[in-house]
Amino acid sequence: MNNQNQIPKSWYGKRYYSLDAYCKTVYQEKLYKIAIDAGLTCPNRDGKLDTRGCIFCSAGGSGDFAVSGRTHSSVSEQLEAGKALFHGKPVGTGWIAYFQAYTNTYGSPDYLYRIFHDALSHPEVRGISIATRPDCLGEEILSLLNTLLLQFPEKFIWVELGLQTMHEQTAAFIRRGYPLSVYEEAVTNLVNISVPVITHLILGLPGEQKEDFLATISYMNRLYERQKLLAHPHRAIPMFGVKLQLLHILRHTDLDLLYQKNQVSVLSKEDYIDWLISGIETLSSEIVIHRITGDGPKNILRAPLWSLDKRNVLNSIAHQLKVQDTWQGKEYHGSTHNGTL
Ligand code: SF4
């Protein structure tokens, strides 16, 4: 069989199963995200777990692109302000309200219900995506999400978890603040209420080599297969997704201090593309890739500066996938999974 025939047409010309392709297939159009700042904080910053945060996290709490919650108080105001930023671009009619900054399930259930309900009530919002930590998804929060899903059956709720790596040693170094078992429990609980999970992974974390990153990709495959085994026989397993992101050194972070003392380094563009392509080809073709490169905020990005030319990076990745004649899942040969991780 010709290799081209092995790449699904539903991937719309890409060599991986992108978020774009997923939205076009499921919602018949590309959906754009509007990042919301809900004015929350994070237990890794407010002292509950730590006051310093993850070592790579900027003062904006990984929400440097969010519409400011300080100048636009309500979620609907932020959505309108966010829409205005796309002025003149052909963006269609559907939006995803992306609760991005800090930990968006770390607040009182009443407040969280109000902001999520506000976003889901917006007629042009197809759904919401909530970035949070797996240790902030207790029973009350899960029940709140379940209630909202029942109230808005035609809309979706996704949850994004910043796992970054499966390796406990790296997790301790970056001060992630929870063990892998907490993440696994959160994924199972979310899948049980049919909430899709998107896991953030970082390429090039301090001390990690390519094989460590590929071990995390392999773990994603096993986790996905396990969820399929655990899924209710009459309920489809919700979409699983990953966001793949290069390690950025942002100014005034603890990682920046280590970088300036030459104690950590960043990946070259060539190495990043090499790691990424190996990750893509060993990832199950059923897992949606929401992102293959990150957006380091220009004004605070110290390194690697090559990542600022995002168009060039994306073109180089597409070119290299073609040169190597490879695609997502090409080197993933299924799983004889027995339910263990
Ligand atoms: S959990 Fe997120 S918001 Fe909190 S310190 Fe880490 S990266 Fe920043």
Short mmCIF file of N, CA, C and O in Angstrom, two decimals, residues 26-143:
data_model
loop_
_atom_site.label_atom_id
_atom_site.label_comp_id
_atom_site.label_asym_id
_atom_site.label_seq_id
_atom_site.Cartn_x
_atom_site.Cartn_y
_atom_site.Cartn_z
N VAL A 26 -15.67 16.75 14.08
CA VAL A 26 -16.74 16.63 15.08
C VAL A 26 -17.70 17.82 15.05
O VAL A 26 -18.91 17.67 15.21
N TYR A 27 -17.16 19.03 14.84
CA TYR A 27 -18.00 20.24 14.91
C TYR A 27 -18.16 20.91 13.55
O TYR A 27 -18.72 22.01 13.47
N GLN A 28 -17.62 20.30 12.51
CA GLN A 28 -17.75 20.79 11.13
C GLN A 28 -17.11 22.16 10.91
O GLN A 28 -17.37 22.83 9.91
N GLU A 29 -16.28 22.61 11.81
CA GLU A 29 -15.54 23.85 11.58
C GLU A 29 -14.36 23.94 12.54
O GLU A 29 -14.32 23.26 13.57
N LYS A 30 -13.42 24.80 12.16
CA LYS A 30 -12.29 25.04 13.04
C LYS A 30 -12.79 25.90 14.20
O LYS A 30 -13.53 26.86 13.99
N LEU A 31 -12.39 25.56 15.41
CA LEU A 31 -12.79 26.37 16.56
C LEU A 31 -11.57 27.12 17.09
O LEU A 31 -10.49 26.54 17.20
N TYR A 32 -11.74 28.36 17.41
CA TYR A 32 -10.64 29.17 17.94
C TYR A 32 -10.80 29.34 19.44
O TYR A 32 -11.92 29.44 19.95
N LYS A 33 -9.64 29.42 20.10
CA LYS A 33 -9.68 29.55 21.56
C LYS A 33 -9.55 31.01 21.98
O LYS A 33 -8.73 31.74 21.43
N ILE A 34 -10.33 31.36 22.95
CA ILE A 34 -10.15 32.66 23.61
C ILE A 34 -9.70 32.37 25.04
O ILE A 34 -10.41 31.69 25.80
N ALA A 35 -8.49 32.84 25.35
CA ALA A 35 -7.93 32.55 26.68
C ALA A 35 -8.54 33.51 27.71
O ALA A 35 -8.59 34.72 27.50
N ILE A 36 -9.00 32.92 28.79
CA ILE A 36 -9.68 33.69 29.85
C ILE A 36 -8.81 33.67 31.10
O ILE A 36 -8.26 32.64 31.46
N ASP A 37 -8.75 34.80 31.77
CA ASP A 37 -8.10 34.86 33.08
C ASP A 37 -9.20 35.00 34.12
O ASP A 37 -9.84 36.05 34.23
N ALA A 38 -9.46 33.92 34.85
CA ALA A 38 -10.58 33.93 35.80
C ALA A 38 -10.21 34.51 37.15
O ALA A 38 -10.98 34.46 38.10
N GLY A 39 -8.98 35.04 37.25
CA GLY A 39 -8.57 35.69 38.50
C GLY A 39 -8.26 34.70 39.62
O GLY A 39 -8.33 35.06 40.80
N LEU A 40 -7.93 33.46 39.24
CA LEU A 40 -7.65 32.44 40.27
C LEU A 40 -6.15 32.41 40.57
O LEU A 40 -5.37 33.11 39.95
N THR A 41 -5.77 31.56 41.51
CA THR A 41 -4.35 31.39 41.80
C THR A 41 -4.02 29.90 41.68
O THR A 41 -4.73 29.16 41.00
N CYS A 42 -2.96 29.49 42.34
CA CYS A 42 -2.51 28.10 42.20
C CYS A 42 -1.95 27.65 43.55
O CYS A 42 -1.23 28.41 44.20
N PRO A 43 -2.27 26.42 43.98
CA PRO A 43 -1.76 25.96 45.28
C PRO A 43 -0.24 25.85 45.32
O PRO A 43 0.35 25.80 46.40
N ASN A 44 0.36 25.84 44.14
CA ASN A 44 1.82 25.77 44.07
C ASN A 44 2.44 27.16 44.17
O ASN A 44 3.65 27.32 44.09
N ARG A 45 1.57 28.17 44.31
CA ARG A 45 2.05 29.55 44.41
C ARG A 45 1.53 30.26 45.65
O ARG A 45 2.17 31.18 46.14
N ASP A 46 0.32 29.86 46.10
CA ASP A 46 -0.26 30.63 47.20
C ASP A 46 0.15 30.11 48.58
O ASP A 46 -0.34 30.59 49.59
N GLY A 47 1.04 29.09 48.59
CA GLY A 47 1.55 28.60 49.87
C GLY A 47 0.94 27.30 50.32
O GLY A 47 1.44 26.66 51.24
N LYS A 48 -0.16 26.88 49.70
CA LYS A 48 -0.77 25.62 50.14
C LYS A 48 0.22 24.47 49.93
O LYS A 48 0.41 23.63 50.81
N LEU A 49 0.85 24.44 48.76
CA LEU A 49 1.89 23.44 48.50
C LEU A 49 3.27 24.07 48.53
O LEU A 49 4.23 23.51 49.01
N ASP A 50 3.35 25.26 47.95
CA ASP A 50 4.63 25.95 47.80
C ASP A 50 4.31 27.41 47.49
O ASP A 50 3.17 27.74 47.16
N THR A 51 5.31 28.24 47.58
CA THR A 51 5.08 29.64 47.19
C THR A 51 5.84 29.98 45.91
O THR A 51 5.66 31.05 45.34
N ARG A 52 6.66 29.06 45.45
CA ARG A 52 7.54 29.40 44.32
C ARG A 52 6.98 28.99 42.96
O ARG A 52 7.45 29.45 41.93
N GLY A 53 6.01 28.08 42.93
CA GLY A 53 5.47 27.61 41.66
C GLY A 53 6.42 26.63 40.98
O GLY A 53 7.52 26.37 41.45
N CYS A 54 5.97 26.09 39.85
CA CYS A 54 6.84 25.22 39.04
C CYS A 54 8.00 26.07 38.54
O CYS A 54 7.82 27.28 38.30
N ILE A 55 9.18 25.46 38.35
CA ILE A 55 10.36 26.31 38.10
C ILE A 55 10.31 27.06 36.77
O ILE A 55 11.02 28.03 36.59
N PHE A 56 9.45 26.61 35.87
CA PHE A 56 9.39 27.27 34.55
C PHE A 56 8.24 28.27 34.45
O PHE A 56 8.10 28.98 33.46
N CYS A 57 7.42 28.34 35.50
CA CYS A 57 6.17 29.11 35.41
C CYS A 57 6.41 30.61 35.61
O CYS A 57 7.06 31.02 36.56
N SER A 58 5.85 31.39 34.69
CA SER A 58 6.02 32.85 34.78
C SER A 58 5.04 33.43 35.78
O SER A 58 4.12 32.75 36.25
N ALA A 59 5.20 34.71 36.07
CA ALA A 59 4.30 35.36 37.03
C ALA A 59 2.85 35.31 36.56
O ALA A 59 1.92 35.37 37.36
N GLY A 60 2.66 35.14 35.24
CA GLY A 60 1.29 35.07 34.69
C GLY A 60 0.65 33.71 34.89
O GLY A 60 -0.47 33.48 34.42
N GLY A 61 1.36 32.77 35.54
CA GLY A 61 0.77 31.46 35.82
C GLY A 61 0.44 30.68 34.56
O GLY A 61 -0.62 30.06 34.46
N SER A 62 1.35 30.72 33.58
CA SER A 62 1.16 30.02 32.31
C SER A 62 -0.07 30.52 31.56
O SER A 62 -0.65 29.80 30.76
N GLY A 63 -0.44 31.75 31.84
CA GLY A 63 -1.60 32.31 31.13
C GLY A 63 -1.25 33.65 30.50
O GLY A 63 -2.05 34.57 30.51
N ASP A 64 -0.04 33.73 29.95
CA ASP A 64 0.45 35.03 29.47
C ASP A 64 -0.32 35.56 28.26
O ASP A 64 -0.15 36.70 27.88
N PHE A 65 -1.13 34.71 27.62
CA PHE A 65 -1.89 35.19 26.47
C PHE A 65 -3.35 35.45 26.80
O PHE A 65 -4.14 35.79 25.94
N ALA A 66 -3.71 35.23 28.04
CA ALA A 66 -5.11 35.40 28.40
C ALA A 66 -5.50 36.88 28.38
O ALA A 66 -4.70 37.74 28.69
N VAL A 67 -6.76 37.12 28.00
CA VAL A 67 -7.30 38.47 28.11
C VAL A 67 -7.29 38.81 29.59
O VAL A 67 -7.67 38.00 30.42
N SER A 68 -6.84 39.99 29.92
CA SER A 68 -6.66 40.30 31.34
C SER A 68 -7.97 40.33 32.10
O SER A 68 -8.93 40.99 31.72
N GLY A 69 -8.00 39.58 33.19
CA GLY A 69 -9.17 39.56 34.04
C GLY A 69 -9.29 40.83 34.87
O GLY A 69 -10.30 41.08 35.49
N ARG A 70 -8.22 41.62 34.88
CA ARG A 70 -8.25 42.85 35.67
C ARG A 70 -8.97 43.97 34.91
O ARG A 70 -9.69 44.75 35.49
N THR A 71 -8.77 44.01 33.57
CA THR A 71 -9.43 45.08 32.83
C THR A 71 -10.83 44.68 32.36
O THR A 71 -11.66 45.52 32.09
N HIS A 72 -11.07 43.37 32.24
CA HIS A 72 -12.40 42.91 31.83
C HIS A 72 -12.90 41.97 32.93
O HIS A 72 -12.46 40.84 33.02
N SER A 73 -13.82 42.46 33.72
CA SER A 73 -14.15 41.71 34.92
C SER A 73 -14.91 40.41 34.66
O SER A 73 -14.55 39.38 35.20
N SER A 74 -15.95 40.43 33.84
CA SER A 74 -16.74 39.21 33.71
C SER A 74 -16.22 38.34 32.58
O SER A 74 -15.52 38.81 31.68
N VAL A 75 -16.58 37.06 32.65
CA VAL A 75 -16.16 36.13 31.60
C VAL A 75 -16.71 36.58 30.25
O VAL A 75 -16.02 36.56 29.24
N SER A 76 -18.00 37.00 30.22
CA SER A 76 -18.56 37.41 28.92
C SER A 76 -17.83 38.62 28.36
O SER A 76 -17.60 38.71 27.15
N GLU A 77 -17.42 39.53 29.23
CA GLU A 77 -16.64 40.69 28.73
C GLU A 77 -15.30 40.23 28.16
O GLU A 77 -14.85 40.72 27.13
N GLN A 78 -14.69 39.28 28.85
CA GLN A 78 -13.40 38.78 28.34
C GLN A 78 -13.58 38.06 27.01
O GLN A 78 -12.73 38.15 26.13
N LEU A 79 -14.69 37.34 26.87
CA LEU A 79 -14.94 36.65 25.60
C LEU A 79 -15.09 37.65 24.47
O LEU A 79 -14.53 37.48 23.39
N GLU A 80 -15.84 38.72 24.72
CA GLU A 80 -16.03 39.73 23.68
C GLU A 80 -14.70 40.41 23.34
O GLU A 80 -14.38 40.64 22.18
N ALA A 81 -13.90 40.70 24.38
CA ALA A 81 -12.59 41.33 24.15
C ALA A 81 -11.69 40.37 23.36
O ALA A 81 -10.93 40.78 22.47
N GLY A 82 -11.78 39.08 23.69
CA GLY A 82 -10.97 38.08 22.99
C GLY A 82 -11.38 37.95 21.53
O GLY A 82 -10.53 37.84 20.65
N LYS A 83 -12.67 37.99 21.29
CA LYS A 83 -13.15 37.91 19.89
C LYS A 83 -12.64 39.08 19.09
O LYS A 83 -12.24 38.94 17.92
N ALA A 84 -12.61 40.25 19.70
CA ALA A 84 -12.16 41.47 19.00
C ALA A 84 -10.70 41.35 18.56
O ALA A 84 -10.29 41.94 17.55
N LEU A 85 -9.90 40.55 19.28
CA LEU A 85 -8.49 40.38 18.91
C LEU A 85 -8.34 39.67 17.56
O LEU A 85 -7.30 39.74 16.92
N PHE A 86 -9.39 38.93 17.15
CA PHE A 86 -9.33 38.22 15.87
C PHE A 86 -9.88 39.09 14.73
O PHE A 86 -10.10 38.60 13.64
N HIS A 87 -10.12 40.34 15.01
CA HIS A 87 -10.78 41.23 14.06
C HIS A 87 -10.18 41.11 12.66
O HIS A 87 -8.97 41.20 12.47
N GLY A 88 -11.02 40.88 11.67
CA GLY A 88 -10.54 40.83 10.28
C GLY A 88 -10.11 39.45 9.84
O GLY A 88 -9.93 39.20 8.65
N LYS A 89 -9.96 38.51 10.78
CA LYS A 89 -9.53 37.16 10.37
C LYS A 89 -10.77 36.29 10.13
O LYS A 89 -11.75 36.42 10.87
N PRO A 90 -10.71 35.41 9.14
CA PRO A 90 -11.87 34.54 8.87
C PRO A 90 -11.91 33.42 9.90
O PRO A 90 -11.28 32.39 9.73
N VAL A 91 -12.61 33.61 10.98
CA VAL A 91 -12.54 32.67 12.10
C VAL A 91 -13.80 31.83 12.32
O VAL A 91 -13.85 31.06 13.26
N GLY A 92 -14.78 31.94 11.46
CA GLY A 92 -15.97 31.11 11.67
C GLY A 92 -16.82 31.63 12.82
O GLY A 92 -16.68 32.78 13.24
N THR A 93 -17.65 30.76 13.35
CA THR A 93 -18.62 31.24 14.34
C THR A 93 -18.50 30.56 15.70
O THR A 93 -19.25 30.86 16.61
N GLY A 94 -17.60 29.60 15.81
CA GLY A 94 -17.53 28.85 17.06
C GLY A 94 -16.26 29.14 17.83
O GLY A 94 -15.18 29.28 17.26
N TRP A 95 -16.39 29.20 19.15
CA TRP A 95 -15.26 29.52 20.01
C TRP A 95 -15.13 28.51 21.14
O TRP A 95 -16.11 27.89 21.53
N ILE A 96 -13.90 28.41 21.61
CA ILE A 96 -13.67 27.63 22.84
C ILE A 96 -13.21 28.64 23.89
O ILE A 96 -12.25 29.37 23.67
N ALA A 97 -13.90 28.69 25.00
CA ALA A 97 -13.44 29.56 26.10
C ALA A 97 -12.39 28.77 26.87
O ALA A 97 -12.69 27.71 27.44
N TYR A 98 -11.17 29.29 26.86
CA TYR A 98 -10.04 28.55 27.44
C TYR A 98 -9.63 29.20 28.76
O TYR A 98 -9.06 30.29 28.78
N PHE A 99 -9.98 28.52 29.85
CA PHE A 99 -9.60 29.01 31.18
C PHE A 99 -8.14 28.60 31.39
O PHE A 99 -7.85 27.47 31.76
N GLN A 100 -7.26 29.54 31.12
CA GLN A 100 -5.85 29.20 30.96
C GLN A 100 -4.97 29.53 32.17
O GLN A 100 -4.13 28.72 32.57
N ALA A 101 -5.10 30.74 32.69
CA ALA A 101 -4.12 31.21 33.68
C ALA A 101 -4.29 30.50 35.03
O ALA A 101 -5.40 30.31 35.53
N TYR A 102 -3.17 30.10 35.61
CA TYR A 102 -3.13 29.46 36.93
C TYR A 102 -3.96 28.16 36.95
O TYR A 102 -4.00 27.44 35.96
N THR A 103 -4.64 27.89 38.07
CA THR A 103 -5.32 26.60 38.29
C THR A 103 -6.82 26.85 38.34
O THR A 103 -7.34 27.38 39.33
N ASN A 104 -7.51 26.46 37.28
CA ASN A 104 -8.88 26.92 37.10
C ASN A 104 -9.96 26.07 37.74
O ASN A 104 -11.15 26.24 37.44
N THR A 105 -9.54 25.13 38.62
CA THR A 105 -10.55 24.48 39.48
C THR A 105 -10.17 24.71 40.94
O THR A 105 -10.65 24.01 41.82
N TYR A 106 -9.31 25.70 41.15
CA TYR A 106 -8.86 26.02 42.51
C TYR A 106 -9.58 27.29 42.94
O TYR A 106 -9.09 28.40 42.79
N GLY A 107 -10.80 27.09 43.41
CA GLY A 107 -11.62 28.22 43.83
C GLY A 107 -12.87 27.66 44.47
O GLY A 107 -13.08 26.44 44.49
N SER A 108 -13.73 28.54 44.95
CA SER A 108 -14.94 28.03 45.59
C SER A 108 -15.86 27.46 44.50
O SER A 108 -15.95 28.02 43.40
N PRO A 109 -16.52 26.33 44.81
CA PRO A 109 -17.41 25.73 43.80
C PRO A 109 -18.45 26.71 43.27
O PRO A 109 -18.77 26.70 42.08
N ASP A 110 -18.94 27.61 44.12
CA ASP A 110 -19.95 28.58 43.66
C ASP A 110 -19.37 29.50 42.60
O ASP A 110 -19.99 29.77 41.56
N TYR A 111 -18.16 29.99 42.86
CA TYR A 111 -17.52 30.90 41.89
C TYR A 111 -17.22 30.16 40.59
O TYR A 111 -17.48 30.66 39.49
N LEU A 112 -16.67 28.94 40.74
CA LEU A 112 -16.32 28.18 39.54
C LEU A 112 -17.56 27.87 38.71
O LEU A 112 -17.56 28.01 37.48
N TYR A 113 -18.63 27.50 39.40
CA TYR A 113 -19.88 27.21 38.67
C TYR A 113 -20.31 28.45 37.88
O TYR A 113 -20.68 28.37 36.72
N ARG A 114 -20.21 29.61 38.53
CA ARG A 114 -20.68 30.85 37.90
C ARG A 114 -19.86 31.17 36.64
O ARG A 114 -20.40 31.48 35.58
N ILE A 115 -18.53 31.06 36.74
CA ILE A 115 -17.72 31.46 35.57
C ILE A 115 -17.85 30.44 34.42
O ILE A 115 -17.93 30.83 33.26
N PHE A 116 -17.92 29.16 34.77
CA PHE A 116 -18.05 28.16 33.70
C PHE A 116 -19.45 28.27 33.06
O PHE A 116 -19.60 28.17 31.84
N HIS A 117 -20.45 28.48 33.91
CA HIS A 117 -21.83 28.62 33.42
C HIS A 117 -21.92 29.84 32.51
O HIS A 117 -22.55 29.80 31.44
N ASP A 118 -21.28 30.91 32.92
CA ASP A 118 -21.28 32.15 32.14
C ASP A 118 -20.71 31.89 30.74
O ASP A 118 -21.28 32.29 29.72
N ALA A 119 -19.58 31.19 30.68
CA ALA A 119 -18.93 30.92 29.39
C ALA A 119 -19.80 29.99 28.53
O ALA A 119 -20.00 30.23 27.34
N LEU A 120 -20.33 28.94 29.16
CA LEU A 120 -21.13 27.97 28.39
C LEU A 120 -22.44 28.59 27.90
O LEU A 120 -23.02 28.13 26.91
N SER A 121 -22.91 29.63 28.58
CA SER A 121 -24.16 30.27 28.18
C SER A 121 -23.98 31.16 26.94
O SER A 121 -24.96 31.54 26.30
N HIS A 122 -22.74 31.51 26.63
CA HIS A 122 -22.50 32.37 25.48
C HIS A 122 -22.90 31.62 24.21
O HIS A 122 -22.45 30.50 23.97
N PRO A 123 -23.76 32.23 23.36
CA PRO A 123 -24.29 31.46 22.21
C PRO A 123 -23.22 30.99 21.22
O PRO A 123 -23.42 30.00 20.53
N GLU A 124 -22.10 31.70 21.13
CA GLU A 124 -21.08 31.30 20.14
C GLU A 124 -20.01 30.38 20.73
O GLU A 124 -19.11 29.95 20.02
N VAL A 125 -20.09 30.13 22.02
CA VAL A 125 -19.10 29.25 22.65
C VAL A 125 -19.58 27.80 22.50
O VAL A 125 -20.64 27.44 22.96
N ARG A 126 -18.79 26.99 21.81
CA ARG A 126 -19.15 25.57 21.63
C ARG A 126 -18.81 24.76 22.88
O ARG A 126 -19.39 23.71 23.12
N GLY A 127 -17.79 25.23 23.62
CA GLY A 127 -17.41 24.51 24.82
C GLY A 127 -16.31 25.24 25.55
O GLY A 127 -15.83 26.28 25.10
N ILE A 128 -15.93 24.67 26.69
CA ILE A 128 -14.87 25.31 27.47
C ILE A 128 -13.73 24.32 27.71
O ILE A 128 -13.94 23.10 27.74
N SER A 129 -12.53 24.84 27.82
CA SER A 129 -11.38 24.01 28.14
C SER A 129 -10.77 24.60 29.41
O SER A 129 -10.48 25.79 29.48
N ILE A 130 -10.60 23.73 30.41
CA ILE A 130 -10.19 24.19 31.74
C ILE A 130 -8.80 23.67 32.05
O ILE A 130 -8.60 22.46 32.20
N ALA A 131 -7.83 24.57 32.15
CA ALA A 131 -6.47 24.15 32.52
C ALA A 131 -6.39 24.09 34.04
O ALA A 131 -6.77 25.04 34.74
N THR A 132 -5.92 22.95 34.54
CA THR A 132 -5.84 22.84 36.00
C THR A 132 -4.81 21.80 36.41
O THR A 132 -4.07 21.28 35.57
N ARG A 133 -4.76 21.53 37.70
CA ARG A 133 -3.87 20.52 38.25
C ARG A 133 -4.71 19.31 38.66
O ARG A 133 -5.84 19.48 39.15
N PRO A 134 -4.17 18.10 38.52
CA PRO A 134 -4.96 16.91 38.90
C PRO A 134 -5.25 16.83 40.38
O PRO A 134 -6.20 16.16 40.79
N ASP A 135 -4.47 17.56 41.22
CA ASP A 135 -4.75 17.51 42.66
C ASP A 135 -5.81 18.54 43.05
O ASP A 135 -6.07 18.75 44.23
N CYS A 136 -6.41 19.19 42.05
CA CYS A 136 -7.50 20.14 42.33
C CYS A 136 -8.78 19.68 41.65
O CYS A 136 -9.52 20.49 41.06
N LEU A 137 -9.01 18.38 41.66
CA LEU A 137 -10.20 17.83 41.01
C LEU A 137 -10.90 16.87 41.96
O LEU A 137 -11.09 15.68 41.66
N GLY A 138 -11.27 17.40 43.11
CA GLY A 138 -11.96 16.59 44.12
C GLY A 138 -13.40 16.33 43.73
O GLY A 138 -13.88 16.79 42.69
N GLU A 139 -14.09 15.61 44.61
CA GLU A 139 -15.47 15.19 44.31
C GLU A 139 -16.41 16.35 44.00
O GLU A 139 -17.23 16.28 43.10
N GLU A 140 -16.24 17.44 44.76
CA GLU A 140 -17.14 18.58 44.55
C GLU A 140 -16.97 19.17 43.15
O GLU A 140 -17.94 19.55 42.49
N ILE A 141 -15.72 19.25 42.72
CA ILE A 141 -15.44 19.82 41.39
C ILE A 141 -15.95 18.88 40.29
O ILE A 141 -16.57 19.32 39.31
N LEU A 142 -15.73 17.58 40.49
CA LEU A 142 -16.20 16.62 39.48
C LEU A 142 -17.73 16.67 39.38
O LEU A 142 -18.30 16.65 38.28
N SER A 143 -18.36 16.80 40.51
CA SER A 143 -19.82 16.86 40.49
C SER A 143 -20.31 18.15 39.81
O SER A 143 -21.29 18.15 39.07
#
